[in-house]
């Protein structure tokens, strides 16, 4: 009897308990875009809360507990376009699990231990284009019901236990452009395995991270790919055994390099790349494959390639080739050249992009080592330690088309004046984290009238060098981060008066304490100023000429009180960041606090814009501060009461003395 009563009581209470549970779930799912995008990530939910409306297009339901997918789980959300079910513990996907989802474009099932997928599971998702099945323990492509995914564009199968790339022959996937088999258990590829891919043009097939030891000859004959990525394959075999299996392949991009953390006993010898002669390829990556000898024979089959990546191949020099190559982009990062002249630029007359970053040894500039590269537009020599020599007239002689030069993160560099006599076309110049040494009587950039972007961050330049920016009449972006100013003061007359077209100026971490009035008044085009991480105590808007459409970042300074006169001219089109400043939230700053609340949309990072004083409000967001200044109601009532008492007392005293006077008469 007792059990029956308890059971009836539980049934009676269940609707209330259920409602309370639903309400708690409703409160935790966050709304990203009203009625369109929601996130229920990591809430341990077993069903979609009722708060998620049917109009939802994007739903992040990752890291919940679903166990299985049935038709009814998402049946209410007929407008879904993007669904993330990462690591929801899904074991079974039953018939019509994605029914009535005609707009569903992307499904992410990463990290689910899937044991079963019904043949009709995706039948209702007629627009599905992107399917993610990474880390799902799949062992065979046939496990996936591809026959109902006719519109599929990309299929992601990384980090599973798949041993073959073979697709069923009776399916039609005309729109397929990407198949990713990275980090699986594929060891061999036969002609039959790759047969299906010959039906598809411009496919990207990613096989990186598989220990492929053998590719059957003609397996890729007459295959036309956009990209074939074999990076990190063939750990225990010579590269030639892979290339020989690619006979007849046509691809825009071929990756046969490896990873920096994978060691192999098989170097590239002169004959190792002969298989490339039977492959049509535009871009080739051999990164981190050690080349034992860079001879003419080694690169004899590479003359028709347009982009070559030789990152980390242990090169000490590049031999002069028997005939000039068609290479336009050459990447030689992380090698061991002893001189810039060791790359023999005469063999690469068409190169427009050259990267030689992070050379492992200290090396010489040489003289006119690059002058054969008359077409060179992009040059990256960052993260290098050159032996000290004046730069850069001799080094970049003849490079009249050079437009982008990166010399960042290098050794101290003495500059000629001018430093780039032959490079008047430069548009981007990066000296970040390079200690520049220069003659302060003139500008090393005086002839660079076309330069638009200049990075001098942490370059130890003297900010008092008034001629430093002389001649830079087109610069719109200037990064001076990490350079100091004398006594922490940016004066009204400063070096920025030479760059009148400037739109973006970065002065963060410059130990600035004071911005003098009108410091930026001449820069009429200035739209963005970054003054983070300085020691400014004043929100010095009077330093700027334009406050109608400007972004001012004063975060991480020491600003407390802001006179209202300094913000009254700021328009609603401007953007201000005052986060991580100790703003005074007392009555002495009331006018600014009122203005802040009236113009909240102007401010960025409002959650980190907090009070620094008084102690009772320290750490409180400005948006949540409500202070009352002036005489309070209690104080007024007290004054009235005291006044009335005083009046009554005075009247009583007057009457008292009058009675005494009359009594004396």
XYZ file of C-alpha atoms in Angstrom:
665
model
C 0.000 0.000 0.000
C 2.825 2.338 0.915
C 4.589 1.609 -2.392
C 1.387 2.327 -4.347
C 0.916 5.675 -2.600
C 4.536 6.613 -3.295
C 4.165 5.666 -6.935
C 0.964 7.728 -7.325
C 2.694 10.665 -5.595
C 5.637 10.453 -8.012
C 3.311 10.396 -10.993
C 1.495 13.440 -9.677
C 4.742 15.304 -9.116
C 6.381 14.229 -12.399
C 4.995 17.072 -14.570
C 6.357 19.606 -12.121
C 9.723 17.888 -11.895
C 9.887 17.572 -15.660
C 9.031 21.212 -16.097
C 11.722 22.230 -13.618
C 14.243 20.092 -15.504
C 13.231 21.624 -18.814
C 13.500 25.112 -17.405
C 17.026 24.450 -16.188
C 17.942 23.144 -19.622
C 16.306 26.106 -21.297
C 18.390 28.476 -19.216
C 21.759 26.952 -20.116
C 21.504 26.747 -23.906
C 22.902 30.019 -25.182
C 21.442 32.052 -27.995
C 24.070 33.077 -30.552
C 21.731 34.630 -33.125
C 18.101 35.091 -32.169
C 15.882 32.347 -33.629
C 18.710 31.109 -35.862
C 21.800 29.961 -33.975
C 22.095 28.217 -30.584
C 24.781 26.461 -28.550
C 24.037 23.652 -26.081
C 27.652 22.499 -25.891
C 28.701 20.326 -22.965
C 25.467 20.401 -20.961
C 24.910 16.648 -20.629
C 21.554 16.887 -22.431
C 19.726 13.800 -23.694
C 17.272 15.644 -25.912
C 16.854 19.008 -27.571
C 15.308 21.507 -25.104
C 11.983 23.073 -26.074
C 13.608 26.505 -25.907
C 15.340 25.763 -29.239
C 12.807 27.084 -31.800
C 11.910 25.283 -35.065
C 13.448 28.200 -36.992
C 16.967 27.259 -35.772
C 19.495 26.991 -38.603
C 22.725 26.352 -36.646
C 22.902 24.124 -33.570
C 25.997 23.188 -31.593
C 24.914 20.138 -29.604
C 28.422 18.796 -29.022
C 29.560 17.033 -25.826
C 26.087 15.884 -24.757
C 24.641 12.374 -24.204
C 22.499 11.025 -27.034
C 23.551 7.343 -27.344
C 21.429 6.935 -30.493
C 19.868 9.084 -33.210
C 16.204 8.471 -34.041
C 13.887 10.387 -36.350
C 12.256 12.252 -33.486
C 15.470 13.621 -31.889
C 15.717 16.617 -34.253
C 12.385 16.255 -36.094
C 11.116 19.593 -34.760
C 14.067 21.533 -36.256
C 13.115 21.457 -39.926
C 15.245 24.497 -40.858
C 18.573 23.086 -39.644
C 21.532 23.818 -41.901
C 24.463 23.086 -39.569
C 24.486 20.451 -36.818
C 27.455 19.699 -34.550
C 27.173 16.411 -32.636
C 30.836 16.047 -31.654
C 31.432 13.504 -28.857
C 27.815 12.853 -27.932
C 28.397 9.138 -27.270
C 26.353 8.120 -30.335
C 26.473 4.374 -31.037
C 23.546 3.935 -33.420
C 22.112 6.087 -36.198
C 18.736 4.645 -37.188
C 16.479 4.938 -40.226
C 15.557 8.470 -41.259
C 17.535 9.957 -38.350
C 17.884 13.140 -40.420
C 14.424 12.990 -41.990
C 12.712 16.191 -43.153
C 16.071 18.054 -43.074
C 16.012 19.284 -46.666
C 18.190 22.295 -45.781
C 20.804 20.434 -43.727
C 24.222 21.226 -45.198
C 26.778 20.097 -42.586
C 26.750 17.293 -40.006
C 29.652 16.812 -37.584
C 29.809 13.398 -35.901
C 33.431 13.589 -34.770
C 34.460 11.455 -31.803
C 31.353 9.256 -31.594
C 31.845 5.456 -31.200
C 29.439 4.643 -34.031
C 28.546 0.955 -34.333
C 25.697 1.192 -36.837
C 24.429 3.568 -39.524
C 21.163 2.639 -41.248
C 21.085 2.715 -45.048
C 18.366 5.376 -44.961
C 19.841 7.411 -42.091
C 20.653 10.407 -44.338
C 17.822 9.946 -46.827
C 15.928 13.056 -45.722
C 19.032 15.288 -45.764
C 18.866 15.940 -49.490
C 21.152 18.996 -49.318
C 23.890 17.461 -47.166
C 27.297 18.508 -48.515
C 29.782 18.136 -45.649
C 29.971 15.025 -43.464
C 32.516 14.741 -40.627
C 33.221 11.252 -39.289
C 36.633 11.713 -37.671
C 37.584 9.459 -34.736
C 34.524 7.231 -35.038
C 36.302 3.836 -35.215
C 35.145 3.241 -38.813
C 37.125 0.483 -40.523
C 35.650 0.554 -44.018
C 34.156 3.202 -46.313
C 31.361 0.732 -47.141
C 30.097 1.281 -43.568
C 28.817 4.724 -44.679
C 25.543 4.786 -46.700
C 27.019 6.914 -49.501
C 24.276 5.970 -51.970
C 21.898 8.393 -50.214
C 24.459 11.228 -50.172
C 24.405 12.203 -53.835
C 25.128 15.884 -53.132
C 28.147 15.230 -50.917
C 31.012 17.714 -51.423
C 33.431 16.800 -48.614
C 33.887 13.625 -46.578
C 36.151 13.747 -43.512
C 37.358 10.361 -42.250
C 40.520 11.291 -40.345
C 41.838 9.264 -37.410
C 39.869 6.059 -37.919
C 40.946 2.449 -38.618
C 40.347 2.422 -42.372
C 42.761 0.207 -44.300
C 41.577 0.864 -47.871
C 40.539 3.945 -49.858
C 38.215 1.844 -52.037
C 34.774 3.353 -52.705
C 31.769 1.305 -53.865
C 31.526 1.445 -57.661
C 27.718 1.720 -57.809
C 27.401 5.145 -56.145
C 27.216 8.561 -57.784
C 28.975 11.483 -56.097
C 29.294 14.026 -58.886
C 29.920 16.980 -56.533
C 32.637 15.370 -54.418
C 35.702 17.634 -54.128
C 37.392 16.487 -50.882
C 38.028 13.117 -49.251
C 40.227 13.123 -46.158
C 41.743 9.774 -45.086
C 44.487 11.308 -42.908
C 45.889 9.269 -39.994
C 44.267 5.919 -40.787
C 45.702 2.409 -41.281
C 46.292 2.492 -45.045
C 49.471 0.631 -46.048
C 48.936 -0.178 -49.735
C 46.955 1.251 -52.650
C 45.963 -0.983 -55.540
C 44.530 -0.154 -58.950
C 41.077 -1.250 -57.770
C 41.323 0.880 -54.617
C 41.724 4.094 -56.609
C 39.474 3.180 -59.518
C 36.479 5.214 -58.316
C 38.488 8.427 -58.093
C 39.229 8.354 -61.814
C 35.569 9.249 -62.381
C 35.973 12.531 -60.467
C 37.839 15.580 -61.767
C 39.737 18.016 -59.524
C 39.345 15.971 -56.352
C 41.418 16.718 -53.261
C 42.515 13.387 -51.759
C 44.304 13.646 -48.405
C 46.205 10.558 -47.250
C 48.770 12.184 -44.955
C 49.939 10.333 -41.886
C 49.277 6.832 -43.310
C 52.274 4.522 -43.477
C 51.818 3.734 -47.167
C 54.621 1.401 -48.212
C 53.438 0.415 -51.677
C 51.360 1.917 -54.486
C 50.613 -0.444 -57.349
C 51.861 0.868 -60.728
C 49.108 2.635 -62.719
C 46.979 2.997 -59.588
C 46.620 6.705 -60.403
C 47.057 6.552 -64.162
C 44.630 8.967 -65.886
C 43.572 10.409 -62.508
C 43.060 14.175 -62.522
C 43.261 15.660 -59.019
C 43.343 19.141 -57.646
C 45.502 17.910 -54.753
C 47.009 14.621 -53.649
C 48.505 14.824 -50.162
C 50.874 11.992 -49.225
C 52.672 13.977 -46.532
C 54.121 11.718 -43.841
C 53.505 8.520 -45.828
C 56.039 5.780 -46.426
C 58.021 5.942 -43.201
C 59.788 2.670 -43.927
C 60.325 2.973 -47.653
C 62.167 5.114 -50.168
C 60.260 8.002 -51.706
C 60.830 6.550 -55.169
C 58.525 3.593 -54.388
C 55.658 6.044 -53.828
C 56.403 8.223 -56.845
C 56.676 5.227 -59.165
C 53.121 4.276 -58.226
C 51.861 7.705 -59.320
C 52.689 7.243 -63.026
C 50.146 9.006 -65.230
C 48.814 11.258 -62.457
C 47.788 14.838 -63.206
C 47.451 17.107 -60.189
C 47.820 20.764 -59.350
C 49.291 20.074 -55.898
C 51.324 17.059 -54.753
C 52.598 16.650 -51.202
C 55.179 13.913 -50.673
C 57.086 15.482 -47.818
C 56.902 14.372 -44.208
C 56.504 15.840 -40.731
C 59.271 17.389 -38.666
C 58.807 14.832 -35.877
C 58.918 11.742 -38.151
C 62.352 10.254 -38.729
C 63.101 8.054 -41.722
C 66.234 6.199 -42.755
C 65.586 6.918 -46.419
C 67.123 10.119 -47.797
C 66.374 11.602 -51.198
C 69.173 10.596 -53.535
C 69.709 11.891 -57.092
C 67.587 9.093 -58.557
C 64.798 9.241 -55.935
C 62.725 11.866 -57.767
C 62.876 10.317 -61.241
C 59.252 9.230 -60.886
C 58.220 12.878 -61.101
C 59.102 12.845 -64.785
C 55.943 10.751 -65.386
C 53.669 12.984 -63.333
C 52.068 16.274 -64.336
C 52.219 18.529 -61.280
C 52.246 22.299 -60.727
C 53.020 22.524 -57.001
C 55.285 20.042 -55.183
C 56.087 19.791 -51.467
C 59.102 17.796 -50.284
C 59.187 19.390 -46.832
C 61.327 17.661 -44.191
C 62.475 14.934 -46.616
C 66.239 14.979 -46.195
C 68.055 15.554 -49.492
C 71.478 13.949 -49.310
C 72.824 15.719 -52.398
C 71.274 18.647 -54.260
C 72.730 17.783 -57.651
C 71.493 18.579 -61.149
C 70.175 15.031 -61.437
C 68.162 15.380 -58.213
C 66.042 18.187 -59.665
C 66.085 17.141 -63.319
C 62.361 16.271 -63.265
C 61.323 19.487 -61.511
C 61.909 22.031 -64.258
C 58.191 22.285 -65.189
C 56.963 22.713 -61.628
C 55.687 26.188 -60.727
C 55.884 25.968 -56.909
C 58.486 23.964 -54.976
C 58.569 23.569 -51.181
C 61.949 22.365 -49.867
C 61.387 23.330 -46.231
C 63.704 21.562 -43.792
C 65.371 19.297 -46.373
C 68.892 19.850 -44.991
C 70.135 21.717 -48.057
C 73.516 23.477 -47.905
C 73.352 24.649 -51.506
C 71.308 24.327 -54.686
C 73.270 23.173 -57.710
C 73.043 25.143 -60.921
C 70.471 23.349 -63.083
C 71.229 22.248 -66.631
C 68.251 24.268 -67.864
C 66.288 27.123 -66.257
C 63.172 25.983 -64.430
C 59.602 27.301 -64.593
C 59.429 27.660 -60.816
C 57.657 30.857 -59.722
C 57.430 30.173 -55.993
C 60.382 28.665 -54.117
C 60.322 27.833 -50.375
C 63.676 27.067 -48.735
C 62.835 27.579 -45.045
C 64.806 25.860 -42.247
C 67.786 24.708 -44.266
C 71.531 25.210 -43.682
C 72.859 27.606 -46.300
C 76.151 29.319 -45.516
C 75.527 32.176 -47.930
C 72.582 33.731 -49.710
C 74.463 33.053 -52.946
C 74.259 29.289 -52.373
C 70.769 29.066 -53.836
C 72.061 29.775 -57.385
C 69.262 32.070 -58.460
C 70.333 31.847 -62.118
C 68.451 28.536 -62.320
C 65.174 30.194 -61.253
C 64.745 33.283 -63.459
C 60.921 33.267 -63.228
C 60.656 33.213 -59.431
C 58.240 35.813 -58.055
C 57.986 34.466 -54.474
C 61.042 33.379 -52.466
C 61.066 32.234 -48.823
C 64.291 31.461 -46.963
C 63.166 31.850 -43.349
C 64.732 30.289 -40.276
C 68.082 29.228 -41.763
C 69.657 26.909 -39.210
C 73.135 28.482 -39.367
C 74.484 32.001 -39.213
C 75.118 32.936 -42.821
C 76.444 35.653 -45.116
C 74.472 38.140 -47.131
C 76.879 37.835 -50.042
C 76.795 40.499 -52.745
C 74.157 40.740 -55.451
C 73.177 37.106 -54.820
C 69.579 37.755 -55.902
C 70.102 40.089 -58.847
C 69.054 37.394 -61.362
C 65.538 37.407 -59.890
C 64.288 40.398 -61.831
C 60.661 39.169 -61.481
C 60.830 38.773 -57.691
C 57.892 40.412 -55.891
C 57.805 38.657 -52.505
C 60.884 37.942 -50.376
C 60.802 36.428 -46.873
C 64.134 36.349 -45.017
C 62.652 36.372 -41.521
C 64.056 34.540 -38.479
C 67.605 34.595 -39.848
C 70.938 35.392 -38.259
C 73.072 37.140 -40.866
C 76.663 38.067 -40.240
C 76.741 41.815 -39.707
C 76.909 43.813 -42.910
C 75.250 47.019 -44.042
C 71.863 46.476 -45.629
C 70.324 46.532 -48.092
C 71.559 48.192 -51.270
C 74.018 45.472 -52.356
C 71.906 42.570 -51.128
C 68.769 43.514 -53.076
C 70.401 45.051 -56.107
C 68.411 44.543 -59.296
C 65.135 43.632 -57.561
C 63.171 46.459 -59.126
C 59.805 44.639 -58.912
C 60.113 43.728 -55.224
C 56.904 44.759 -53.450
C 56.906 42.746 -50.205
C 60.006 42.299 -48.018
C 60.030 40.502 -44.651
C 63.206 40.790 -42.562
C 61.561 40.327 -39.163
C 63.008 38.457 -36.173
C 66.586 38.731 -37.374
C 69.963 39.752 -36.039
C 70.884 43.463 -35.549
C 70.895 45.201 -38.902
C 72.839 48.331 -39.902
C 70.945 50.230 -42.615
C 72.304 52.148 -45.562
C 70.882 55.559 -46.292
C 68.883 55.046 -48.386
C 68.602 51.338 -47.616
C 66.672 50.304 -50.733
C 67.965 52.258 -53.732
C 66.800 49.648 -56.310
C 63.539 48.701 -54.616
C 61.322 51.714 -55.162
C 58.265 49.476 -55.767
C 58.207 48.233 -52.175
C 54.695 48.320 -50.731
C 55.176 46.218 -47.562
C 58.274 46.253 -45.359
C 58.588 44.280 -42.108
C 61.440 44.891 -39.629
C 59.628 43.555 -36.550
C 61.967 42.447 -33.734
C 65.131 43.516 -35.556
C 67.508 45.940 -33.846
C 67.946 48.605 -36.533
C 71.152 50.622 -36.597
C 71.062 53.746 -38.720
C 72.444 57.176 -39.369
C 70.003 59.561 -37.668
C 70.833 62.481 -39.927
C 68.639 61.093 -42.739
C 65.955 58.525 -43.445
C 66.784 55.005 -44.705
C 63.328 54.967 -46.375
C 63.536 58.301 -48.182
C 63.014 56.844 -51.683
C 60.077 54.530 -50.811
C 57.238 56.789 -51.887
C 54.996 53.778 -52.708
C 55.415 52.028 -49.343
C 52.015 51.516 -47.683
C 52.726 49.178 -44.760
C 55.733 49.518 -42.439
C 56.365 47.375 -39.364
C 59.027 48.740 -37.009
C 57.778 47.026 -33.845
C 60.465 46.253 -31.263
C 63.143 47.559 -33.615
C 64.820 49.907 -31.063
C 64.372 52.951 -33.299
C 64.925 56.378 -31.808
C 61.512 58.018 -31.683
C 63.239 61.403 -31.507
C 64.682 60.821 -34.970
C 62.459 63.336 -36.752
C 63.663 62.303 -40.234
C 63.047 58.570 -39.702
C 59.828 58.530 -41.745
C 60.886 61.123 -44.287
C 59.730 60.281 -47.817
C 57.019 57.809 -46.818
C 54.218 59.763 -48.444
C 51.945 56.742 -49.014
C 52.182 54.857 -45.715
C 48.718 54.037 -44.317
C 49.741 51.418 -41.708
C 52.593 51.927 -39.227
C 53.480 49.609 -36.357
C 55.758 51.163 -33.722
C 54.909 48.763 -30.898
C 57.597 48.235 -28.290
C 59.637 51.345 -29.123
C 60.108 53.894 -26.379
C 59.629 57.668 -26.359
C 61.832 60.110 -24.458
C 60.527 60.499 -20.893
C 57.360 58.654 -21.952
C 56.031 61.761 -23.724
C 54.656 61.920 -27.267
C 55.090 65.572 -28.135
C 52.947 67.749 -30.369
C 55.813 67.949 -32.834
C 56.827 64.376 -33.587
C 58.061 62.048 -36.343
C 54.513 61.135 -37.439
C 54.080 64.490 -39.147
C 55.973 62.959 -42.107
C 53.300 60.310 -42.804
C 50.213 62.390 -43.450
C 48.272 59.576 -45.170
C 48.465 57.376 -42.077
C 45.242 55.498 -41.227
C 46.413 52.941 -38.646
C 49.042 53.563 -35.975
C 50.132 51.011 -33.354
C 51.877 52.423 -30.264
C 51.223 49.671 -27.726
C 53.876 48.754 -25.144
C 55.765 52.017 -25.690
C 55.878 53.116 -22.008
C 53.924 56.236 -22.935
C 52.810 58.381 -20.010
C 51.655 61.562 -21.749
C 50.101 62.440 -25.103
C 50.564 66.146 -25.650
C 47.663 68.120 -27.015
C 47.452 67.971 -30.828
C 50.013 65.130 -31.062
C 48.038 63.616 -33.958
C 46.241 66.717 -35.217
C 48.042 66.679 -38.589
C 46.962 63.100 -39.336
C 43.562 63.878 -40.829
C 43.075 60.317 -42.206
C 43.826 58.552 -38.932
C 41.145 55.920 -38.243
C 42.714 53.479 -35.798
C 45.176 54.071 -32.942
C 46.335 51.286 -30.636
C 47.703 52.578 -27.318
C 47.345 49.427 -25.214
C 49.724 48.506 -22.411
C 51.113 51.974 -21.746
C 51.132 54.158 -18.620
C 48.676 56.827 -19.719
C 46.657 58.467 -16.967
C 44.599 60.725 -19.233
C 42.109 59.814 -21.949
C 43.731 62.400 -24.203
C 41.218 62.743 -27.030
C 42.457 66.309 -27.576
C 45.526 64.764 -29.218
C 43.414 63.660 -32.192
C 42.046 65.778 -34.989
C 39.309 63.313 -36.019
C 36.846 61.969 -33.465
C 33.916 61.355 -35.782
C 34.987 57.974 -37.156
C 37.972 56.599 -35.258
C 38.960 53.550 -33.223
C 40.910 54.374 -30.050
C 42.305 51.500 -28.002
C 43.393 52.693 -24.530
C 43.132 49.270 -22.863
C 45.591 48.321 -20.089
C 46.524 51.860 -19.068
C 46.119 53.824 -15.821
C 43.173 56.065 -16.684
C 40.780 56.830 -13.831
C 38.933 60.154 -14.060
C 37.771 61.366 -17.488
C 36.522 64.972 -17.827
C 33.318 65.106 -19.852
C 34.854 67.650 -22.216
C 37.193 64.929 -23.551
C 34.369 62.683 -24.735
C 31.656 65.093 -25.819
C 32.988 65.311 -29.400
C 33.202 61.540 -29.892
C 30.559 60.419 -32.367
C 28.573 57.185 -32.256
C 30.530 55.987 -35.303
C 33.719 55.781 -33.270
C 34.989 52.768 -31.307
C 36.598 53.134 -27.872
C 38.291 50.516 -25.691
C 38.907 51.463 -22.064
C 39.087 47.950 -20.644
C 41.506 47.157 -17.824
C 41.776 50.765 -16.662
C 41.068 51.686 -13.000
C 38.051 53.887 -13.787
C 36.915 56.071 -10.887
C 33.271 55.296 -10.105
C 32.770 58.002 -7.499
C 30.699 61.154 -7.816
C 33.724 63.105 -9.063
C 33.490 61.109 -12.318
C 29.689 61.064 -12.534
C 29.450 63.002 -15.806
C 31.601 60.470 -17.649
C 29.806 57.490 -16.088
C 26.490 58.936 -17.270
C 27.893 59.555 -20.756
C 29.286 55.992 -20.835
C 25.861 54.482 -20.222
C 24.279 56.731 -22.824
C 26.843 55.675 -25.449
C 27.510 52.021 -24.555
C 27.528 50.903 -28.185
C 30.689 52.988 -28.755
C 32.711 50.874 -26.317
C 34.416 47.525 -26.916
C 35.045 44.862 -24.265
C 32.541 46.381 -21.852
C 32.707 43.327 -19.567
C 36.348 44.191 -18.817
C 35.747 47.923 -18.409
C 35.540 48.084 -14.618
C 35.796 50.370 -11.638
C 39.122 50.789 -9.918
C 37.784 52.929 -7.105
C 36.217 53.441 -4.621
C 37.129 50.107 -2.934
C 33.455 49.196 -2.495
C 32.954 49.181 -6.301
C 36.378 47.922 -7.411
C 35.987 45.201 -10.067
C 32.399 46.154 -10.924
C 31.551 46.554 -14.608
C 30.748 50.141 -15.539
C 27.529 48.982 -17.175
C 26.331 47.717 -13.775
C 27.286 50.740 -11.686
C 24.438 52.819 -10.267
C 25.574 55.635 -7.972
C 23.529 58.497 -6.544
C 25.279 61.785 -6.021
C 24.061 64.943 -4.267
C 21.736 65.140 -1.182
C 19.825 61.941 -0.515
C 16.148 61.840 0.519
C 17.041 60.630 3.993
C 19.458 63.514 4.387
C 16.769 65.996 3.220
C 14.227 64.600 5.713
C 16.790 64.831 8.496
C 17.525 68.475 7.657
C 13.772 69.272 7.572
C 13.206 67.643 10.960
C 16.171 69.440 12.514
C 15.000 72.734 11.012
C 11.483 72.281 12.412
C 12.890 71.468 15.852
C 15.077 74.576 15.708
C 12.092 76.763 14.688
C 9.954 75.345 17.483
C 12.775 75.846 19.973
C 13.296 79.458 18.857
C 9.558 80.213 19.140
C 9.467 78.666 22.594
C 12.506 80.695 23.709
C 10.976 83.905 22.400
C 7.730 83.262 24.246
C 9.633 82.252 27.357
C 11.636 85.476 27.503
C 8.567 87.581 26.700
C 6.717 86.063 29.675
C 9.655 86.785 31.942
C 9.835 90.367 30.712
C 6.080 90.888 31.297
C 6.362 89.262 34.715
C 9.126 91.654 35.697
C 6.938 94.649 34.742
